[in-house]
PDB file of C-alpha atoms in Angstrom:
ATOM      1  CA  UNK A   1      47.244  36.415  11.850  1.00 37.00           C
ATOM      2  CA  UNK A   2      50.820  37.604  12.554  1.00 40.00           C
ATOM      3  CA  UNK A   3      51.508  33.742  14.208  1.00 42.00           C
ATOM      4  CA  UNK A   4      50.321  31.396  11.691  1.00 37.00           C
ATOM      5  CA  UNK A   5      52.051  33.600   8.890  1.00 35.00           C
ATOM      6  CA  UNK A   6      55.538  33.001  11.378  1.00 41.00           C
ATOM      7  CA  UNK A   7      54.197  29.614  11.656  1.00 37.00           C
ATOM      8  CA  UNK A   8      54.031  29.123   7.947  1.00 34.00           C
ATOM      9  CA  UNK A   9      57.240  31.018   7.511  1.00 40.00           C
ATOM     10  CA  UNK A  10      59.065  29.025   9.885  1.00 43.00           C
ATOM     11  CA  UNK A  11      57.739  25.744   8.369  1.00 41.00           C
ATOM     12  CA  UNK A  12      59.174  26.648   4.998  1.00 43.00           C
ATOM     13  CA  UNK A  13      56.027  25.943   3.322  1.00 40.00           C
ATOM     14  CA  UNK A  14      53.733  28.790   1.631  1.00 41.00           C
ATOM     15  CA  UNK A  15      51.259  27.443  -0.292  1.00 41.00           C
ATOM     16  CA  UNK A  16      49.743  23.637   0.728  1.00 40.00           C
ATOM     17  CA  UNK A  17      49.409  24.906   4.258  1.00 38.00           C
ATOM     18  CA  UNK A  18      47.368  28.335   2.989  1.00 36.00           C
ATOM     19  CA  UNK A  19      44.996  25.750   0.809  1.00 40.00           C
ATOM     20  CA  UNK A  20      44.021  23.849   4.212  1.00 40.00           C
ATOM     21  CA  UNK A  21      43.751  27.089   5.799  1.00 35.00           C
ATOM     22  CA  UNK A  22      40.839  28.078   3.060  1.00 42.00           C
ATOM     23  CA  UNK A  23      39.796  24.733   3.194  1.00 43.00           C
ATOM     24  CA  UNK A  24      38.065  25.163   6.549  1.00 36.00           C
ATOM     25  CA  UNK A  25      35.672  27.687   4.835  1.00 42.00           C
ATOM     26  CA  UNK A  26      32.817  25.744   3.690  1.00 41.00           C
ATOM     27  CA  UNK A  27      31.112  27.230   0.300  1.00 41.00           C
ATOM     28  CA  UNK A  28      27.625  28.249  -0.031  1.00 43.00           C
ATOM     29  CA  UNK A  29      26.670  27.483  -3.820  1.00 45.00           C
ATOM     30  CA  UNK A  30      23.274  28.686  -3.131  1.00 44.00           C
ATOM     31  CA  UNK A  31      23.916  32.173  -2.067  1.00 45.00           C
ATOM     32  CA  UNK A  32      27.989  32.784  -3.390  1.00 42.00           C
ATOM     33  CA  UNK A  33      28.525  33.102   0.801  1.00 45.00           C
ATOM     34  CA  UNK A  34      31.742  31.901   2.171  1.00 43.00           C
ATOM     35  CA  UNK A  35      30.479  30.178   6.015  1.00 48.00           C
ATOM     36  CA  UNK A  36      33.477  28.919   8.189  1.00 55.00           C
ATOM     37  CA  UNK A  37      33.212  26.368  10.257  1.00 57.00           C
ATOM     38  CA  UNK A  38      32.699  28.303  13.439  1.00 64.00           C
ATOM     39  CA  UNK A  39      29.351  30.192  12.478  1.00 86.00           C
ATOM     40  CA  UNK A  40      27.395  26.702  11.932  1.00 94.00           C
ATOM     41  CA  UNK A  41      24.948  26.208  14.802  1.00 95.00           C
ATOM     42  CA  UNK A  42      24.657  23.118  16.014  1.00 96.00           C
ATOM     43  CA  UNK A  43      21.469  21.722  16.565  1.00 96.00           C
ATOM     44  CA  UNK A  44      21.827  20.194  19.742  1.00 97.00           C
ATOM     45  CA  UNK A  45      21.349  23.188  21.191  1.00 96.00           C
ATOM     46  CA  UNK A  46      17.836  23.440  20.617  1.00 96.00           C
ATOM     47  CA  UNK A  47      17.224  19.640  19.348  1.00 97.00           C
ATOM     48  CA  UNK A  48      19.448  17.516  21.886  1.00 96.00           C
ATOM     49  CA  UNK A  49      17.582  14.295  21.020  1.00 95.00           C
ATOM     50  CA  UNK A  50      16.107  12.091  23.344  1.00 95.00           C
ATOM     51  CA  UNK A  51      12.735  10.331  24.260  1.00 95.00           C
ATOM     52  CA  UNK A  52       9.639  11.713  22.128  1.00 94.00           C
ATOM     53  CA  UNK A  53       7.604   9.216  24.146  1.00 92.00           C
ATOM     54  CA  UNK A  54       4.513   6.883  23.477  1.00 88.00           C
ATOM     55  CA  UNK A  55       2.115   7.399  21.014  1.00 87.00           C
ATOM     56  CA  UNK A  56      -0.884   5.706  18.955  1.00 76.00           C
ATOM     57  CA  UNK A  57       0.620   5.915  15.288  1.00 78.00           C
ATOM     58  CA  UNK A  58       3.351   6.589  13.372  1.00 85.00           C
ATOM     59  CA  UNK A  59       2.264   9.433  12.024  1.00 87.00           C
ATOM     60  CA  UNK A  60       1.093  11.223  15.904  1.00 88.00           C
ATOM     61  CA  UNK A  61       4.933  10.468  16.191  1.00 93.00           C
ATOM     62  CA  UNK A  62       5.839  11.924  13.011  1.00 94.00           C
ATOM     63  CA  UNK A  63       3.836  15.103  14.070  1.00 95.00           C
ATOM     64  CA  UNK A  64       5.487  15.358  17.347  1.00 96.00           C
ATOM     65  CA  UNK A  65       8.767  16.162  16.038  1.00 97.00           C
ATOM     66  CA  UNK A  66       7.582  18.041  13.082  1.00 97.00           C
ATOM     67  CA  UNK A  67       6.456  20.384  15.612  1.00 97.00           C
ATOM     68  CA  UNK A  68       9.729  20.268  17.370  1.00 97.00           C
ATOM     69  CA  UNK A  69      11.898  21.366  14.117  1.00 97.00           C
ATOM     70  CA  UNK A  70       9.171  23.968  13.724  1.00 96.00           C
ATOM     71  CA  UNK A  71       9.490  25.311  17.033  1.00 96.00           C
ATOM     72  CA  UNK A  72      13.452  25.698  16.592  1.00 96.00           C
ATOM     73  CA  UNK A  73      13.579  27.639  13.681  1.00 96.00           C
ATOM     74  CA  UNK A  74      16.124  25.170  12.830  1.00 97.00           C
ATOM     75  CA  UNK A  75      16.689  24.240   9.011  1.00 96.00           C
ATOM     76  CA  UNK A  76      17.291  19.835   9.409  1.00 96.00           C
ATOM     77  CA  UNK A  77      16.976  17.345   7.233  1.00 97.00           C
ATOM     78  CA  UNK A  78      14.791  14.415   8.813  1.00 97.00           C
ATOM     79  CA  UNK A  79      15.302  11.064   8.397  1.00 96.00           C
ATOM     80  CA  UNK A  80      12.470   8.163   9.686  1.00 93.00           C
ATOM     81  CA  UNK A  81      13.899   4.361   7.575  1.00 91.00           C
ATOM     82  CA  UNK A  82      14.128   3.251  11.060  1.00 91.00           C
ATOM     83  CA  UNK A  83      11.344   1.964  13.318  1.00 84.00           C
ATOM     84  CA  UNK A  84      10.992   3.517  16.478  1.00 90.00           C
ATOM     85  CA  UNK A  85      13.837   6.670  15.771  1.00 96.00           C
ATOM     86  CA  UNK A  86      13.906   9.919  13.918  1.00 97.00           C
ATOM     87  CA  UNK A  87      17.556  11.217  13.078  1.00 97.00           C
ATOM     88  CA  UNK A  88      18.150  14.781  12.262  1.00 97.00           C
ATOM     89  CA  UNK A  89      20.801  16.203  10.784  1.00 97.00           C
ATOM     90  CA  UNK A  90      21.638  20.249  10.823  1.00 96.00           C
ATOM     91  CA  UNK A  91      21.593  21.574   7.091  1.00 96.00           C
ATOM     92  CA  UNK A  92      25.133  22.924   6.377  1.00 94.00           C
ATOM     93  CA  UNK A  93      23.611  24.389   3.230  1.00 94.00           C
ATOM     94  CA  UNK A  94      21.530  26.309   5.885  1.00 94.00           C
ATOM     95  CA  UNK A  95      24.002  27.148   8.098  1.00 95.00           C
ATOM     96  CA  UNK A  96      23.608  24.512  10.606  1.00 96.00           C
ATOM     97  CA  UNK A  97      25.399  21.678  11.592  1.00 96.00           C
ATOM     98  CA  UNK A  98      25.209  17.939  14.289  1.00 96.00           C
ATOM     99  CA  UNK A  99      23.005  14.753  14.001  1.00 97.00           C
ATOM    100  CA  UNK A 100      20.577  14.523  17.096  1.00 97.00           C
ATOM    101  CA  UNK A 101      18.335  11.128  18.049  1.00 97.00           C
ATOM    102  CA  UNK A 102      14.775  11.307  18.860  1.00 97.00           C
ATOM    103  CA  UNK A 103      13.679   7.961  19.868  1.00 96.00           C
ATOM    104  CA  UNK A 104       9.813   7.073  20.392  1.00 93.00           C
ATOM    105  CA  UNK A 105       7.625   3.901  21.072  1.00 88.00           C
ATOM    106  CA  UNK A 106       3.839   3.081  19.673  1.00 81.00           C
ATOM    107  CA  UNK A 107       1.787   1.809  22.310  1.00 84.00           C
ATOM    108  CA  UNK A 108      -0.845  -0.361  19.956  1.00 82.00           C
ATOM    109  CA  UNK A 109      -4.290  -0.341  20.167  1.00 85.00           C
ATOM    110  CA  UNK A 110      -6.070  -3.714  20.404  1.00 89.00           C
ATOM    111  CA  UNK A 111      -8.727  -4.288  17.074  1.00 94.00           C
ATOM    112  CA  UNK A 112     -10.618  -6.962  19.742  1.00 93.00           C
ATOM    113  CA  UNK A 113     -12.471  -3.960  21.102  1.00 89.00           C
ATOM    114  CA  UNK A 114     -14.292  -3.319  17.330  1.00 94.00           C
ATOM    115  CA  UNK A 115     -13.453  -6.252  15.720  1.00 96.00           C
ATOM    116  CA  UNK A 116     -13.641  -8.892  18.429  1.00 96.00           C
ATOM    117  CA  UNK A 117     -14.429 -11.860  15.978  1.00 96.00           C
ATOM    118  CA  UNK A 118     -17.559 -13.462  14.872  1.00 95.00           C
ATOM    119  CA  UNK A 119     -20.045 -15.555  12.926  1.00 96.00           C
ATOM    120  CA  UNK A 120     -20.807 -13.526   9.933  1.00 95.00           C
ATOM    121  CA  UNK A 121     -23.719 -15.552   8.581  1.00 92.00           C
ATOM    122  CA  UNK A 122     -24.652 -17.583   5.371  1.00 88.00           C
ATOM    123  CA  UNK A 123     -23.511 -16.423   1.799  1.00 88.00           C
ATOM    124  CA  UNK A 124     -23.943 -17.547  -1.530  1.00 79.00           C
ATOM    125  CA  UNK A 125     -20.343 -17.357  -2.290  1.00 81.00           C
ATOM    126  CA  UNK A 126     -17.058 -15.964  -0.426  1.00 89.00           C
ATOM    127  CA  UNK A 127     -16.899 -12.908  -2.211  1.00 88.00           C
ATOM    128  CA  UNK A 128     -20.219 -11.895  -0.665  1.00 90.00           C
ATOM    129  CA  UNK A 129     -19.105 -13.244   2.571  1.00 94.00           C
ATOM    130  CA  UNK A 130     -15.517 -10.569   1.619  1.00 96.00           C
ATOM    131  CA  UNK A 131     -17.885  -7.451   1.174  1.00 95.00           C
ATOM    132  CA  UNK A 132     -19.188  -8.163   4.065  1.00 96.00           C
ATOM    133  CA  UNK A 133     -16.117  -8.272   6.689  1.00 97.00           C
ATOM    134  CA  UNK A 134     -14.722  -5.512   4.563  1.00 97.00           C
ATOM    135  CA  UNK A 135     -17.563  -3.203   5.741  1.00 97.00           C
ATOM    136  CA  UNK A 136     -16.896  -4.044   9.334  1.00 97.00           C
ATOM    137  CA  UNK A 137     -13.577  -3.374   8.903  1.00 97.00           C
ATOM    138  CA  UNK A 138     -14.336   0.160   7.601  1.00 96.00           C
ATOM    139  CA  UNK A 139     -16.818   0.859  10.224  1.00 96.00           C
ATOM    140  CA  UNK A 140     -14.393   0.346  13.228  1.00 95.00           C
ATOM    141  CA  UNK A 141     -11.657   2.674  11.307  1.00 92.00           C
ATOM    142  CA  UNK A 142      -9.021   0.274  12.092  1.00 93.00           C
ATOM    143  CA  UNK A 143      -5.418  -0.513  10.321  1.00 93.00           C
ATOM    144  CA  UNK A 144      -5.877  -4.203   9.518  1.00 96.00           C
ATOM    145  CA  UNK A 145      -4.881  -7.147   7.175  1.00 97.00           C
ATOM    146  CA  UNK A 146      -7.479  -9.904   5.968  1.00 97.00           C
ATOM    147  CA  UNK A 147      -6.111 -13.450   5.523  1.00 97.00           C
ATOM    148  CA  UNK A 148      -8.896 -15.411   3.682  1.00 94.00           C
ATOM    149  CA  UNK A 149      -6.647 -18.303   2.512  1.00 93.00           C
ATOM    150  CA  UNK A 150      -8.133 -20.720   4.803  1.00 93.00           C
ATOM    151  CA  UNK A 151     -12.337 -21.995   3.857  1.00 89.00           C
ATOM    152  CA  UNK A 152     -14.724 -20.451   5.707  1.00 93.00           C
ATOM    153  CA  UNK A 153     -12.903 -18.013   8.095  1.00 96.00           C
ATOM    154  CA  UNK A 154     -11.026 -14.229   7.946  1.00 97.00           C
ATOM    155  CA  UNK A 155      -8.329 -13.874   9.853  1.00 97.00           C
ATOM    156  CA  UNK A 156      -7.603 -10.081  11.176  1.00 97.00           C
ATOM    157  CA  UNK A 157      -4.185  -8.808  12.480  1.00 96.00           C
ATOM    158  CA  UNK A 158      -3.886  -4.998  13.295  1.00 94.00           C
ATOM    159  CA  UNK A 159      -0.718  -3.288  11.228  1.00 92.00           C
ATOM    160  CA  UNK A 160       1.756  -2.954  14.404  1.00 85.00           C
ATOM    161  CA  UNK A 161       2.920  -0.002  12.431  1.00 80.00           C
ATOM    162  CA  UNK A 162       0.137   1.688  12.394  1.00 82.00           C
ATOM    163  CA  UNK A 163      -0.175   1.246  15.983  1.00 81.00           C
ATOM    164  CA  UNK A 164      -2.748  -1.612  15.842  1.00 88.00           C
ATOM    165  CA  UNK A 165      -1.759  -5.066  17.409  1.00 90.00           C
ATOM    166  CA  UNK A 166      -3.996  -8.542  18.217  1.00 92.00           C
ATOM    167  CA  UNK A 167      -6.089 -10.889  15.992  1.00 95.00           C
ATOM    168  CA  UNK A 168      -9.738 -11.751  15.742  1.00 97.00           C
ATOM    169  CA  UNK A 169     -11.371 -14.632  13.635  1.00 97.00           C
ATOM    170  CA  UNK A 170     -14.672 -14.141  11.805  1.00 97.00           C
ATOM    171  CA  UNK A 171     -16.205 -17.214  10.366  1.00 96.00           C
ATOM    172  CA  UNK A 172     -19.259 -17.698   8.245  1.00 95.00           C
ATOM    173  CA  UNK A 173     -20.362 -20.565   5.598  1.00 91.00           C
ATOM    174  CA  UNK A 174     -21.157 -20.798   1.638  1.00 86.00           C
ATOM    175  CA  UNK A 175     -24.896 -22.100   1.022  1.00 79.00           C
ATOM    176  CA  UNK A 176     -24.025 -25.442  -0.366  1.00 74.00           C
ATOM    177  CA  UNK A 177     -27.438 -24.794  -2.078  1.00 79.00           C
ATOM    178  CA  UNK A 178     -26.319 -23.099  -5.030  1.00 83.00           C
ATOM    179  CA  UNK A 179     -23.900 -24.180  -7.722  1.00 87.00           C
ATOM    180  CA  UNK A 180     -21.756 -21.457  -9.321  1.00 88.00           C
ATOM    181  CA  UNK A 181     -21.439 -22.505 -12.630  1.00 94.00           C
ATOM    182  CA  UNK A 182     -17.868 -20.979 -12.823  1.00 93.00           C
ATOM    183  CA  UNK A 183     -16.701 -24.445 -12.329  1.00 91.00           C
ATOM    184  CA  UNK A 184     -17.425 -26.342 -15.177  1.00 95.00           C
ATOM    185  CA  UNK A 185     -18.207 -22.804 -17.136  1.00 96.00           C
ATOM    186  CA  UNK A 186     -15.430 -20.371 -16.298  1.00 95.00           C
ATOM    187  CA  UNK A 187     -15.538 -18.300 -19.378  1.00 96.00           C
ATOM    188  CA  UNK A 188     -12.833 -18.657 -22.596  1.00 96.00           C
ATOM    189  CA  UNK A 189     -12.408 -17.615 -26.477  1.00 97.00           C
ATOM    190  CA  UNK A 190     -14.647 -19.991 -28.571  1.00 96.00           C
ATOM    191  CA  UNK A 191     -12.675 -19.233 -31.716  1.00 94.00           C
ATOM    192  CA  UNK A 192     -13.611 -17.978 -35.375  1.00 95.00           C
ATOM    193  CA  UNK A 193     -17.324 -18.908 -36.660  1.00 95.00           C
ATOM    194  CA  UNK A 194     -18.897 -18.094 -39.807  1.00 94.00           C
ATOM    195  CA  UNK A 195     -22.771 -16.581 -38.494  1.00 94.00           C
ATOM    196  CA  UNK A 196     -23.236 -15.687 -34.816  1.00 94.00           C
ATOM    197  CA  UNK A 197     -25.885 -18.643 -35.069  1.00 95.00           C
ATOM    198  CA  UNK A 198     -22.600 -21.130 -35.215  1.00 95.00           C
ATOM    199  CA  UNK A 199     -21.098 -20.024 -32.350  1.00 96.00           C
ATOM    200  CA  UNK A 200     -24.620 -19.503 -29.893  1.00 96.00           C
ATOM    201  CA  UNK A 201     -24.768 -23.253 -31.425  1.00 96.00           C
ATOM    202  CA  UNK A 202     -21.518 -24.125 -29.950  1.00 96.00           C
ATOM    203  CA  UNK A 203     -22.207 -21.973 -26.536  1.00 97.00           C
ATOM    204  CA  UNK A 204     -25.274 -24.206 -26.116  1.00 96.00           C
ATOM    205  CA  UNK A 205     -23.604 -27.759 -26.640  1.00 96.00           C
ATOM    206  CA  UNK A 206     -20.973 -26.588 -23.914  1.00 96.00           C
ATOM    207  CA  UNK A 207     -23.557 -25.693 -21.342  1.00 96.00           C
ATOM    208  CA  UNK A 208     -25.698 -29.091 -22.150  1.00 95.00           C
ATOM    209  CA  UNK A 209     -22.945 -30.841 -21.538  1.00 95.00           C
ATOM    210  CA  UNK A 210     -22.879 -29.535 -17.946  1.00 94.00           C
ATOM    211  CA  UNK A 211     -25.866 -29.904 -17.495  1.00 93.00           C
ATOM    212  CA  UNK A 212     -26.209 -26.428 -15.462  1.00 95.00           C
ATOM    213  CA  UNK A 213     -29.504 -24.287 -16.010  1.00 95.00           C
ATOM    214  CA  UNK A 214     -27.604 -21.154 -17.104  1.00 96.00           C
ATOM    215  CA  UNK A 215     -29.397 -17.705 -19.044  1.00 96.00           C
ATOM    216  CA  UNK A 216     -27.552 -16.432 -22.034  1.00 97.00           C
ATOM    217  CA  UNK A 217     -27.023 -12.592 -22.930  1.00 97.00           C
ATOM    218  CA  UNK A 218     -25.857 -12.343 -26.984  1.00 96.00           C
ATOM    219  CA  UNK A 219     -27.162  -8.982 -26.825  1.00 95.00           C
ATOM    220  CA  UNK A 220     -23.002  -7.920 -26.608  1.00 95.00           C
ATOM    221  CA  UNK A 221     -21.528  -8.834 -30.208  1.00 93.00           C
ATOM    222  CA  UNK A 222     -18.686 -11.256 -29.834  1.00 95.00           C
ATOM    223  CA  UNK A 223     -19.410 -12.382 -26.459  1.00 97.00           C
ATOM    224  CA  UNK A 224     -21.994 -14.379 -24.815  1.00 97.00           C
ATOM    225  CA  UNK A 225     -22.531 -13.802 -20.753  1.00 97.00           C
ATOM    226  CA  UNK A 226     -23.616 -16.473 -18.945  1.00 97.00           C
ATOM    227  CA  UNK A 227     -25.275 -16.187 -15.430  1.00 95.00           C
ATOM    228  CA  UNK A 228     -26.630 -18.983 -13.144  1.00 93.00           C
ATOM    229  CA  UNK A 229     -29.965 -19.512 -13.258  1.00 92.00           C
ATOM    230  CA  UNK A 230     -30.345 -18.759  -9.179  1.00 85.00           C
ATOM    231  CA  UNK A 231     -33.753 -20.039  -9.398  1.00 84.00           C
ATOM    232  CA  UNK A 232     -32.615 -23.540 -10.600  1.00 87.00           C
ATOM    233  CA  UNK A 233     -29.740 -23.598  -7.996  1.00 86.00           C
ATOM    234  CA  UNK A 234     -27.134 -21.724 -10.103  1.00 89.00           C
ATOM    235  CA  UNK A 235     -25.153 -18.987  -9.485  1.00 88.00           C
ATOM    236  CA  UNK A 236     -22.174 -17.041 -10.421  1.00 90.00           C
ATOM    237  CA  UNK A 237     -21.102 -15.625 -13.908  1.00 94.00           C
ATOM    238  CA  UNK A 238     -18.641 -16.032 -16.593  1.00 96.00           C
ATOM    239  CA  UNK A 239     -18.132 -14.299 -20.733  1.00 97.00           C
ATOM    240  CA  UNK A 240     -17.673 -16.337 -23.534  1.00 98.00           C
ATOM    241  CA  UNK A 241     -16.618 -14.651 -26.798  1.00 97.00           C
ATOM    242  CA  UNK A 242     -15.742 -15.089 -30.269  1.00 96.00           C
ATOM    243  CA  UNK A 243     -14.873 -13.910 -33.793  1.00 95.00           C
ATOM    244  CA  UNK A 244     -17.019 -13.647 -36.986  1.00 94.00           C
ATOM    245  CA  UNK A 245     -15.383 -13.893 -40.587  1.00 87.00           C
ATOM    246  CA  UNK A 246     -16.776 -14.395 -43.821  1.00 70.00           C
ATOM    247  CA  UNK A 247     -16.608 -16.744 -46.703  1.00 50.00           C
ATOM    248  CA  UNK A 248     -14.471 -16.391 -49.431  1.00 45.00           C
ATOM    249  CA  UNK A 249     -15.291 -17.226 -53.092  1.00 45.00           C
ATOM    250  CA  UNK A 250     -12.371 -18.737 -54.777  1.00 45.00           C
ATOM    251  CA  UNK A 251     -12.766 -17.980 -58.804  1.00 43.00           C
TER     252      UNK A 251
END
């Protein structure tokens, strides 16, 4: 203490060169404790960084060096935006201090082992043919994503970051047999009518016109639901509704 008070006396400066001095102390807001620079442990000594290794998932990575920071007693502050590295830092708030590197790879699983691909069969419509490859997909407990854009096939990719990797193609076809009346009846607002009778009147001149064999539920006030008459080669579904008001008397 006796040197850097000759230092500071020889220097001819008193006060700026006490403030860095103090300076060096870091504050603990927390607990109203005064840590210096000197008493923060570094975590490299117990958390050097380095290879995790392979693993299945992100999250059997994630547990890996959860267990790690556990095991140091260290307090850190984990960070995981990157793919393929966890950075710690040492919480100065904590006492500790350092940034250490923990890089690790996922070794993906092939889906083709469960989900090899297939024909699925013959649906009425692609929705059926949907639930369908959706309950495969939950059977084989696989991370996966469906492409459906194209007619008559799924395409499945496993999620490479959730340590699946590979695609299969399942195929299957839409009985040509049935016409879902969706097309020509997709379902709309009819408008304002004076009696229900009025607007079941207008329902029916719209589905004559198509010509489709359709049944009719009115039992729903303001709406009609239409449903393909399977039977007659129909399918699918579609709600019509509408809005009652009553006449006025002008005196």
């Amino acid at each position: 203490m006796f040197g850097i008070l000759s230092l500071v006396a020889s220097m001819g400066v008193s006060t700026p060169v006490m403030a860095n001095i103090n300076n060096i102390n870091l504050i603990n807001n927390n607990q109203n404790n005064i840590i210096n620079d000197e008493e923060l442990i570094d975590i490299n000594l117990k958390l050097p960084g380095g290879d995790l290794g392979k693993f299945a998932s992100f999250e059997d990575a994630e547990t890996r060096i959860n267990t790690l920071i556990k095991e140091s007693n260290y307090e850190i502050n984990l960070e995981s935006k990157y793919e393929g590295l966890f950075i710690l830092r040492g919480d100065e708030s904590k006492g500790y201090t350092g940034i250490s590197l923990y890089e690790y790879t996922l070794t993906n699983k092939s889906i083709l082992d469960k989900l090899p691909g297939a024909y699925l069969g013959v649906f009425d419509t692609k929705e059926l043919a949907r639930i369908k490859m959706d309950q495969i997909i939950k059977e084989s407990e696989y991370k996966v994503t469906v492409d459906d854009t194209q007619e008559g096939k799924f395409i499945v990719s496993g999620i490479l970051a959730e340590g699946f990797s590979d695609s299969s193609e399942y195929t299957y076809k839409v009985d040509e047999k049935y016409t879902n009346i969706t097309e020509k009846l997709p379902g709309a607002y009819l408008g304002f009518f004076t009696t229900k009778e009025q607007a079941r009147a207008r329902m029916n001149s719209m589905i004559a016109k198509t010509k489709y064999v359709v049944l009719v539920d009115d039992s729903v006030a303001g709406s009609f639901k239409l449903s393909g008459d399977r039977n007659a080669g129909f399918i699918g579904e579609s709600i019509y509704t509408y809005e009652l008001y009553e006449s006025k008397i002008i005196n």
